[in-house]
mmCIF file of C-alpha atoms in Angstrom:
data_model
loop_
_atom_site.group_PDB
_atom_site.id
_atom_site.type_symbol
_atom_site.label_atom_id
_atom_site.label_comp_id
_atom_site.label_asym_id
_atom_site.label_seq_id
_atom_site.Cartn_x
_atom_site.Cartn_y
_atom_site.Cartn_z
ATOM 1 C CA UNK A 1 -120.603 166.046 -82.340
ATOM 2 C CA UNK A 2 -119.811 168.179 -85.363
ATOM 3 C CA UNK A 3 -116.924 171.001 -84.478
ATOM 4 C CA UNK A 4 -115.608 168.681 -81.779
ATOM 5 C CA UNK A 5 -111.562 167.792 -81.341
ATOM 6 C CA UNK A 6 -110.770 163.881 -82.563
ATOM 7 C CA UNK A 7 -110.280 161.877 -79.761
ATOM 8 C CA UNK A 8 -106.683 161.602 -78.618
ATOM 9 C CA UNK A 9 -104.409 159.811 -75.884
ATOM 10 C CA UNK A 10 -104.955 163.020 -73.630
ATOM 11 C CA UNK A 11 -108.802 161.891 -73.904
ATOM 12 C CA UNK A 12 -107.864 158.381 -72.943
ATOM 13 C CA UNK A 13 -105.532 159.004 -70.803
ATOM 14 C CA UNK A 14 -107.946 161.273 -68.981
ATOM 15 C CA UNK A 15 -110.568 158.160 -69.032
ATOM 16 C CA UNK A 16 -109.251 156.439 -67.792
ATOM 17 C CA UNK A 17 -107.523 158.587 -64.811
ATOM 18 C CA UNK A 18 -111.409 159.423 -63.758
ATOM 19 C CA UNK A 19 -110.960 162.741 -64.813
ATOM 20 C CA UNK A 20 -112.375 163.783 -68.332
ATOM 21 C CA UNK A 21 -114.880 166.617 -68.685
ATOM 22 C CA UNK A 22 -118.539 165.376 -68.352
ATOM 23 C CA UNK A 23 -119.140 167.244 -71.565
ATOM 24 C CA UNK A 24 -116.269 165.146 -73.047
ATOM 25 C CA UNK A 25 -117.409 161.879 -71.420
ATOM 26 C CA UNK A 26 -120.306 160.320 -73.872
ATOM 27 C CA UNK A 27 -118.072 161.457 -76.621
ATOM 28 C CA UNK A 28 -114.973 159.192 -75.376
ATOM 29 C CA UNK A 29 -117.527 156.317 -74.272
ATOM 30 C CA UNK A 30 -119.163 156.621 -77.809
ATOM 31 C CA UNK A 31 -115.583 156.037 -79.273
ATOM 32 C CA UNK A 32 -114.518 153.225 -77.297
ATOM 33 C CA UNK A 33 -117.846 151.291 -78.439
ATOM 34 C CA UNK A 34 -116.589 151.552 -82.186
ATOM 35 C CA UNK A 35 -112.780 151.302 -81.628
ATOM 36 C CA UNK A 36 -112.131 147.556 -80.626
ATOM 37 C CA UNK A 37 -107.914 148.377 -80.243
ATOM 38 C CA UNK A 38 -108.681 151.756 -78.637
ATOM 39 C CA UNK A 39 -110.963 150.004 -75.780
ATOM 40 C CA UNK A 40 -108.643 146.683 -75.027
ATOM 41 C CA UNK A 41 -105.621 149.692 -74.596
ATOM 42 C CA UNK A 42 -107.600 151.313 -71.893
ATOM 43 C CA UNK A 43 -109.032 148.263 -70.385
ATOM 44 C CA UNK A 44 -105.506 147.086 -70.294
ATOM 45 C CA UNK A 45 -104.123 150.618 -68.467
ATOM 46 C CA UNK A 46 -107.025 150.655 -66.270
ATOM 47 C CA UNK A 47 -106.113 147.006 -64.906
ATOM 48 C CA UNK A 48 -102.343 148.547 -64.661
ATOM 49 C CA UNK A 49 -103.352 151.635 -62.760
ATOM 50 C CA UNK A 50 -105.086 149.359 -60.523
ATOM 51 C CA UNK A 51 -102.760 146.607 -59.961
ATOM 52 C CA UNK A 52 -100.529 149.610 -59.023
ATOM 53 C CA UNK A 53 -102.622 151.410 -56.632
ATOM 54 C CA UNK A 54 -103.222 148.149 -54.657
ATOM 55 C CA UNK A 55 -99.350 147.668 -54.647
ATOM 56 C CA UNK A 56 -98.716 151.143 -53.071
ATOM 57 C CA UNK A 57 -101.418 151.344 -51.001
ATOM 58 C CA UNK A 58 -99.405 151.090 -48.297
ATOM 59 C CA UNK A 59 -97.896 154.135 -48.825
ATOM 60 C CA UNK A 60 -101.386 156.280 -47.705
ATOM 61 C CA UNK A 61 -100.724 154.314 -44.185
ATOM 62 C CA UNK A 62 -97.650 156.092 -43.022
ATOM 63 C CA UNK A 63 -97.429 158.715 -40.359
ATOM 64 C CA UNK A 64 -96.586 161.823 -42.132
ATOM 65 C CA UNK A 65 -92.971 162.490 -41.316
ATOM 66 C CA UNK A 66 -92.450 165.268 -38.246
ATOM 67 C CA UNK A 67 -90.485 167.615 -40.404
ATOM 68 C CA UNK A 68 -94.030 168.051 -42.426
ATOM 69 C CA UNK A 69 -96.404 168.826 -39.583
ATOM 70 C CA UNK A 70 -97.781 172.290 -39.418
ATOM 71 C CA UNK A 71 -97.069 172.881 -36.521
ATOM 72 C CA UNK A 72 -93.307 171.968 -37.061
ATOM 73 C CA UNK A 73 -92.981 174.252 -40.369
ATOM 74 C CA UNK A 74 -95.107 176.737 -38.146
ATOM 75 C CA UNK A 75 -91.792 176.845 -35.617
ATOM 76 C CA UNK A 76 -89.622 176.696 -38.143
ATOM 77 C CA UNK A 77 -90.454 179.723 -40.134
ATOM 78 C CA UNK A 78 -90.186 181.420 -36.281
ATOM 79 C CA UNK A 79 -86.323 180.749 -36.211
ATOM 80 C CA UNK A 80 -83.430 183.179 -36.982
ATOM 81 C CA UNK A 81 -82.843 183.523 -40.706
ATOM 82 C CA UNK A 82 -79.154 182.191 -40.411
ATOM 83 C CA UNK A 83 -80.509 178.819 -38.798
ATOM 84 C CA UNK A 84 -83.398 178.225 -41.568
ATOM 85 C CA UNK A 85 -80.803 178.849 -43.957
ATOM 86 C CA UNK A 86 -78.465 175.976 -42.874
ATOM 87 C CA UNK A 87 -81.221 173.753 -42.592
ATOM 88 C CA UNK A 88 -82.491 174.866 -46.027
ATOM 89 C CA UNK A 89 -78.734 173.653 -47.457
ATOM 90 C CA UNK A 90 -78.921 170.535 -45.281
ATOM 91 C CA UNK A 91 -82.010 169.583 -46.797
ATOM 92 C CA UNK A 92 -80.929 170.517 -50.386
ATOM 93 C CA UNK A 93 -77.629 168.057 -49.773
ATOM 94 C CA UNK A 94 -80.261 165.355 -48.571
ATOM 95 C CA UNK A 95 -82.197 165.693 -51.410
ATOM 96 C CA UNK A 96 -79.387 165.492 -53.824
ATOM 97 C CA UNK A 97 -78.020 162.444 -51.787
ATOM 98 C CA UNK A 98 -81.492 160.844 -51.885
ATOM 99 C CA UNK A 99 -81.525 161.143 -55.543
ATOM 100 C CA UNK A 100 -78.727 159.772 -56.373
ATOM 101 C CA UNK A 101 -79.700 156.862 -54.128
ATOM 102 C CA UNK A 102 -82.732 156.785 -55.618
ATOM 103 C CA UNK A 103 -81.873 155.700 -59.204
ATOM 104 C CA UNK A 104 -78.669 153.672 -58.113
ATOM 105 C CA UNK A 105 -81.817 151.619 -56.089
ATOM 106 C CA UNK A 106 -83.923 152.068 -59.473
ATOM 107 C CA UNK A 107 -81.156 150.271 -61.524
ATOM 108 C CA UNK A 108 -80.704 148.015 -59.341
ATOM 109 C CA UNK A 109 -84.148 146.745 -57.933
ATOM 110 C CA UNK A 110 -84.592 146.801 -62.359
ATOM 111 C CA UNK A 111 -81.934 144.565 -62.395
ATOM 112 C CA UNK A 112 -83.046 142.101 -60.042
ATOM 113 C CA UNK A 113 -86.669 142.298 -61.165
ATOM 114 C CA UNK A 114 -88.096 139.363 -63.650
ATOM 115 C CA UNK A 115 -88.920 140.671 -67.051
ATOM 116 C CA UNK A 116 -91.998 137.730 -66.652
ATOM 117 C CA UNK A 117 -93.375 139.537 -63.670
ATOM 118 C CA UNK A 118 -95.170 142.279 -65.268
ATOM 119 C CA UNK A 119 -96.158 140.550 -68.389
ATOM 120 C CA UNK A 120 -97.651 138.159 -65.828
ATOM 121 C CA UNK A 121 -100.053 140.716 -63.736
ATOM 122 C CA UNK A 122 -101.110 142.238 -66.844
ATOM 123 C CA UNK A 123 -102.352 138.636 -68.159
ATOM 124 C CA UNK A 124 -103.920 137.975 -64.537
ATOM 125 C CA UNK A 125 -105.632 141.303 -64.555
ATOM 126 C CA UNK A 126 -107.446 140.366 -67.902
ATOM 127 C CA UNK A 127 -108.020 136.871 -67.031
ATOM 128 C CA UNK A 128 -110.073 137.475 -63.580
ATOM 129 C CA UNK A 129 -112.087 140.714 -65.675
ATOM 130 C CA UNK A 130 -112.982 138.366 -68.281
ATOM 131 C CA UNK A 131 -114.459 136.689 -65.446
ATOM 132 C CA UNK A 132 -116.278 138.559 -64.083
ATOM 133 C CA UNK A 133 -118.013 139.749 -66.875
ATOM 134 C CA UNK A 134 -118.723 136.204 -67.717
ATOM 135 C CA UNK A 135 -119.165 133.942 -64.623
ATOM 136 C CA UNK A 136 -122.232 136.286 -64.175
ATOM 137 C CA UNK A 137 -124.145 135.136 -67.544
ATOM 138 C CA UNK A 138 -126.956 132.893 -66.869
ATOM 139 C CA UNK A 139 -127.985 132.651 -70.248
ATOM 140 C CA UNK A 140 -125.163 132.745 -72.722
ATOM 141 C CA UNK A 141 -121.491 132.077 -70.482
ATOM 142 C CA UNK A 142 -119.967 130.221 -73.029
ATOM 143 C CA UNK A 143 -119.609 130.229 -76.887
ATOM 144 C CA UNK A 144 -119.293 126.479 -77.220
ATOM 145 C CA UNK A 145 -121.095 124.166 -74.623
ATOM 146 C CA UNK A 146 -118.950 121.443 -72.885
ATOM 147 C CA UNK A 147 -120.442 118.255 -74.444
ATOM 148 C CA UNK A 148 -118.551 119.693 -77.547
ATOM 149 C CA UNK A 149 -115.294 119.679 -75.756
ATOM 150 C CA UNK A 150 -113.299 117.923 -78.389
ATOM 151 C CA UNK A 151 -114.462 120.410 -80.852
ATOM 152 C CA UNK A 152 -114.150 123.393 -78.480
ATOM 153 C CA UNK A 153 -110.728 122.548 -77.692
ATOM 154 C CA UNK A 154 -109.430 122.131 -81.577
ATOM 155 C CA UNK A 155 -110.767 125.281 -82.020
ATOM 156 C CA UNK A 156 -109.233 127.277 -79.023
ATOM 157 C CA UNK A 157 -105.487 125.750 -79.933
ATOM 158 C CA UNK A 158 -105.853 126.583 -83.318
ATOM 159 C CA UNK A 159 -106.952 130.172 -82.499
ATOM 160 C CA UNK A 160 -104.346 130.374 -79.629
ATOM 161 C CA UNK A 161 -101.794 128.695 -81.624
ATOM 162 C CA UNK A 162 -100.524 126.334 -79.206
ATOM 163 C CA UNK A 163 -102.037 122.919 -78.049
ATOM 164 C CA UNK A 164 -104.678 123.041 -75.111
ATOM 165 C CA UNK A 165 -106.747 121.198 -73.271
ATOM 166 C CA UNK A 166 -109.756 121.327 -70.866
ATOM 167 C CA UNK A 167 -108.579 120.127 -67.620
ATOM 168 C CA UNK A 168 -110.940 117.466 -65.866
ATOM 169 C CA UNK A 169 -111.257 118.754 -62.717
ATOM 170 C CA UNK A 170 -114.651 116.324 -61.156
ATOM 171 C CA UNK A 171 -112.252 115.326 -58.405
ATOM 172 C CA UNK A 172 -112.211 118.906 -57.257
ATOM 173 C CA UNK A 173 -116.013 118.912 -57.687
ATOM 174 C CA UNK A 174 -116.283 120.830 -61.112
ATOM 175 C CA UNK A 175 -117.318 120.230 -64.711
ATOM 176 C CA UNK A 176 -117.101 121.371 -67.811
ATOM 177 C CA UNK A 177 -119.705 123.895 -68.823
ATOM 178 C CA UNK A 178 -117.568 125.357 -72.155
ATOM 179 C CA UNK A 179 -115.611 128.022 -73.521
ATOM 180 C CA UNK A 180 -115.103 130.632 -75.315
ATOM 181 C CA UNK A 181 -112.544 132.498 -77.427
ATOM 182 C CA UNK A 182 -111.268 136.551 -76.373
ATOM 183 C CA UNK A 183 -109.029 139.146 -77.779
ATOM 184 C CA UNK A 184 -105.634 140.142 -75.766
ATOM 185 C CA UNK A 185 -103.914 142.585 -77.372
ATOM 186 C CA UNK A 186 -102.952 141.759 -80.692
ATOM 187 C CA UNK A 187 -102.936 137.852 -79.532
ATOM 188 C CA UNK A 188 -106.116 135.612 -79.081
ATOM 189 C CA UNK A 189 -106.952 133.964 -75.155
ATOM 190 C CA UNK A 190 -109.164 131.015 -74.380
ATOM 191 C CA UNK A 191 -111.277 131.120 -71.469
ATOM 192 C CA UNK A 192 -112.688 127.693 -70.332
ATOM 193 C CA UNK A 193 -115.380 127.907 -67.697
ATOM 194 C CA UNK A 194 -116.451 124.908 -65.102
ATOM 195 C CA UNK A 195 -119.158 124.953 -62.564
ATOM 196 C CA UNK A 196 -119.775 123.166 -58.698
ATOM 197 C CA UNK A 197 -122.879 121.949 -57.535
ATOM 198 C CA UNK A 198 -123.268 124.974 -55.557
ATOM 199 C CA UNK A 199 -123.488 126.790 -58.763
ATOM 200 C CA UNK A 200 -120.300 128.945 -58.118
ATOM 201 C CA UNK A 201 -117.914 129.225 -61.416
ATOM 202 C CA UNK A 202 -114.236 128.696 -62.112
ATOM 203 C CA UNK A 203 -112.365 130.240 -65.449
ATOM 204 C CA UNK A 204 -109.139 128.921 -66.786
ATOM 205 C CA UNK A 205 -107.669 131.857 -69.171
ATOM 206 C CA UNK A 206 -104.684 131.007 -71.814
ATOM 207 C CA UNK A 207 -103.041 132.606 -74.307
ATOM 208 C CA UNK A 208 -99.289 132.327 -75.483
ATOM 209 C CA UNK A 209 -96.707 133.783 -73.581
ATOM 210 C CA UNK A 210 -93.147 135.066 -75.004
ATOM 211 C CA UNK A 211 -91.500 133.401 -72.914
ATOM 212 C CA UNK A 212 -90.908 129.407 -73.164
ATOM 213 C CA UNK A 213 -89.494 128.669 -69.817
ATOM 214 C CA UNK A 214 -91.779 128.125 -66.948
ATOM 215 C CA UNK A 215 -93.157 130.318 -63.674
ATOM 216 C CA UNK A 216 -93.850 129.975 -59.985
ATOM 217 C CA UNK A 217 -97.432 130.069 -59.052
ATOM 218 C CA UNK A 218 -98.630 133.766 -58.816
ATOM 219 C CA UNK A 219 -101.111 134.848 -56.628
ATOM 220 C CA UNK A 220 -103.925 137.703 -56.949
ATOM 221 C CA UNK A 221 -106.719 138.963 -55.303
ATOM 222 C CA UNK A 222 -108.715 141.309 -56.353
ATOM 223 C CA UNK A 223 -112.184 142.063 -54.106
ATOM 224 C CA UNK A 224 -113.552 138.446 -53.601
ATOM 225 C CA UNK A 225 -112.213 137.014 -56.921
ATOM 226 C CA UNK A 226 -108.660 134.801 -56.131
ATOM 227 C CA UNK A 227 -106.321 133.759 -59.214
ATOM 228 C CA UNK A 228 -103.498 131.929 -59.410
ATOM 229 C CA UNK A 229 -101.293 132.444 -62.527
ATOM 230 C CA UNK A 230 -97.776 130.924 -64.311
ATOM 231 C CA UNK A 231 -96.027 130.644 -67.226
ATOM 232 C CA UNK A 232 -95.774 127.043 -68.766
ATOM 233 C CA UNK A 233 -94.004 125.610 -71.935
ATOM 234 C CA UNK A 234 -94.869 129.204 -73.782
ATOM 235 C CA UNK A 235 -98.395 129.606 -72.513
ATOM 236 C CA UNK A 236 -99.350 131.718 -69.835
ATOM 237 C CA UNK A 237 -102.475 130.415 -67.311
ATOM 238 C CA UNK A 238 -104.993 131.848 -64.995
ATOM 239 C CA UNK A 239 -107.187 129.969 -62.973
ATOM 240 C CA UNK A 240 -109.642 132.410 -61.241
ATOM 241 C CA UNK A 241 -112.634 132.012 -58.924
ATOM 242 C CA UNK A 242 -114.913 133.551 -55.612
ATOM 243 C CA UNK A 243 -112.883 131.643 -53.702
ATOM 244 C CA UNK A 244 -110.196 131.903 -50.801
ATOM 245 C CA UNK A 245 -106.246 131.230 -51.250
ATOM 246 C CA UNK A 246 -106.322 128.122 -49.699
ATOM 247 C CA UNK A 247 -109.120 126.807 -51.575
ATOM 248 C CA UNK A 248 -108.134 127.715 -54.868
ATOM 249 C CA UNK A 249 -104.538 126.526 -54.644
ATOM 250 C CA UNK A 250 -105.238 122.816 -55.410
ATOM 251 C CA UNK A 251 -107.255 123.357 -57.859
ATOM 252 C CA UNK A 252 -104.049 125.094 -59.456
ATOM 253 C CA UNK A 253 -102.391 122.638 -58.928
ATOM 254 C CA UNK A 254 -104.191 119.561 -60.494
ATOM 255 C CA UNK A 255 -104.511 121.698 -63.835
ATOM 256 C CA UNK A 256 -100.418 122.545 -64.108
ATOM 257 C CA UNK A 257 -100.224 118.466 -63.297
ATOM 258 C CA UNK A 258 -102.454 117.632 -66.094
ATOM 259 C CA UNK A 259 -100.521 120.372 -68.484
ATOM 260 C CA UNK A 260 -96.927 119.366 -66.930
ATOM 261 C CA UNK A 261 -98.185 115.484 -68.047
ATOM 262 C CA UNK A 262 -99.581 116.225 -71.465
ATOM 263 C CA UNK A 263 -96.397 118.535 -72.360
ATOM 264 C CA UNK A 264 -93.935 116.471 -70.426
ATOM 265 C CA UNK A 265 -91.260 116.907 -67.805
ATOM 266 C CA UNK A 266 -91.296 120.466 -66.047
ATOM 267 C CA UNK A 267 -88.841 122.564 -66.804
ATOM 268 C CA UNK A 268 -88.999 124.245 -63.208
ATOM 269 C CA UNK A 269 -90.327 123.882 -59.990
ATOM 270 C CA UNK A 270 -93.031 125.418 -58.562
#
């Protein structure tokens, strides 16, 4: 590695785009290992890029417009000069037009848009990875078991620095099997974990949120993992699992009931 360029956000940025020189590639892997704030940052874009591509996706489903076909710019190019040329300044005033209508819609679809939506998917993109990776461990899925759940959940509020609890959720057929403490960012998240007699796992993720008030249910979906997320009395939740929509959504709901009792009134409906 001696003579090679330091790592910079070009070399991330190329990471985690898919396209980075192979010869560049062990060297960028090699740095993420050691650099704890480097690799949350591009685990954090990576979820972003995603979340993004599924959003547009809809986009790549479009006819392509007539005006692009090759065989219509084929014609087109066949015409008299004087005709292209008006079209060419008809398009040019479109353009211009669409512009313009382009960032008056920009400021205003900003406008309208919830400053708690983003901050939102980015939490439920690291809540249902951190579940993945962990719902999978036979051996070692939790830090502290669940018949230390008193101790387990001191710990998590203190490190979270707000007041949690473990939900009891046997009358939706799971139980506790423990927790465990992750990094978000510059903040700290608790991940509890319960399991069904079928052996299929459930995650609640928390960390604090910036902002007090309190969130509709939001859902996600990403591959066969379903999460529901919201933002309650400054904490933001995640409840994810290999489960459908329907399925998952009462299981939501019992843990905000048992939150919205411990903390109190709601301050907003679901």
């Amino acid at each position: 590695m001696t003579g090679e360029p330091p790592i910079g956000e070009d070399d991330l940025q190329a990471f985690v785009d898919g396209r980075l020189e192979p010869s560049r590639l062990e060297t960028v892997k090699a740095y993420l290992a050691s650099n704890r704030s480097a690799a949350e940052q591009v685990q954090r874009e990576a979820e972003q890029r995603e979340a993004l591509r599924r959003r547009l996706a809809f986009k790549a489903q479009e006819p392509i417009p007539a005006r692009l076909r090759v065989a219509n710019l084929v014609a087109a190019r066949s015409r008299p000069a004087p005709f292209r040329l008006t079209r060419v300044a008809a398009s040019m005033a479109l353009l211009m037009l669409g512009g313009a209508l382009g960032a008056a819609g920009g400021m205003w679809w900003g406008s309208r848009l919830s400053p708690q939506v983003p901050a939102q998917m980015a939490v439920a993109g690291s809540a249902i990875a951190a579940h993945r990776i962990y719902v999978s461990e036979r051996l070692h899925p939790v830090e502290v078991p669940g018949d230390q759940e008193a101790h387990l959940v001191q710990w998590l509020s203190r490190r979270v620095g707000k007041p949690l609890k473990a939900p009891d959720l046997t009358a939706q057929g799971y139980w506790l099997i423990g927790g465990r403490l992750l990094p978000s960012g510059r903040e700290a998240a608790a991940l509890f974990m319960y399991e069904n007699e079928g052996g299929n796992r459930l995650t609640l993720y928390a960390r604090s949120s910036s902002q007090e008030g309190e969130t509709a249910f939001r859902f996600e979906a990403e591959g066969e993992i379903s999460a529901f997320s919201w933002i309650g009395d400054g904490l933001s939740y995640v409840v994810s699992a290999k489960a459908g929509r329907a399925q998952l959504l009462p299981i939501a709901e019992a843990i905000h009931h048992q939150f919205e009792v411990t903390s109190g009134p709601a301050k907003g409906r679901l």
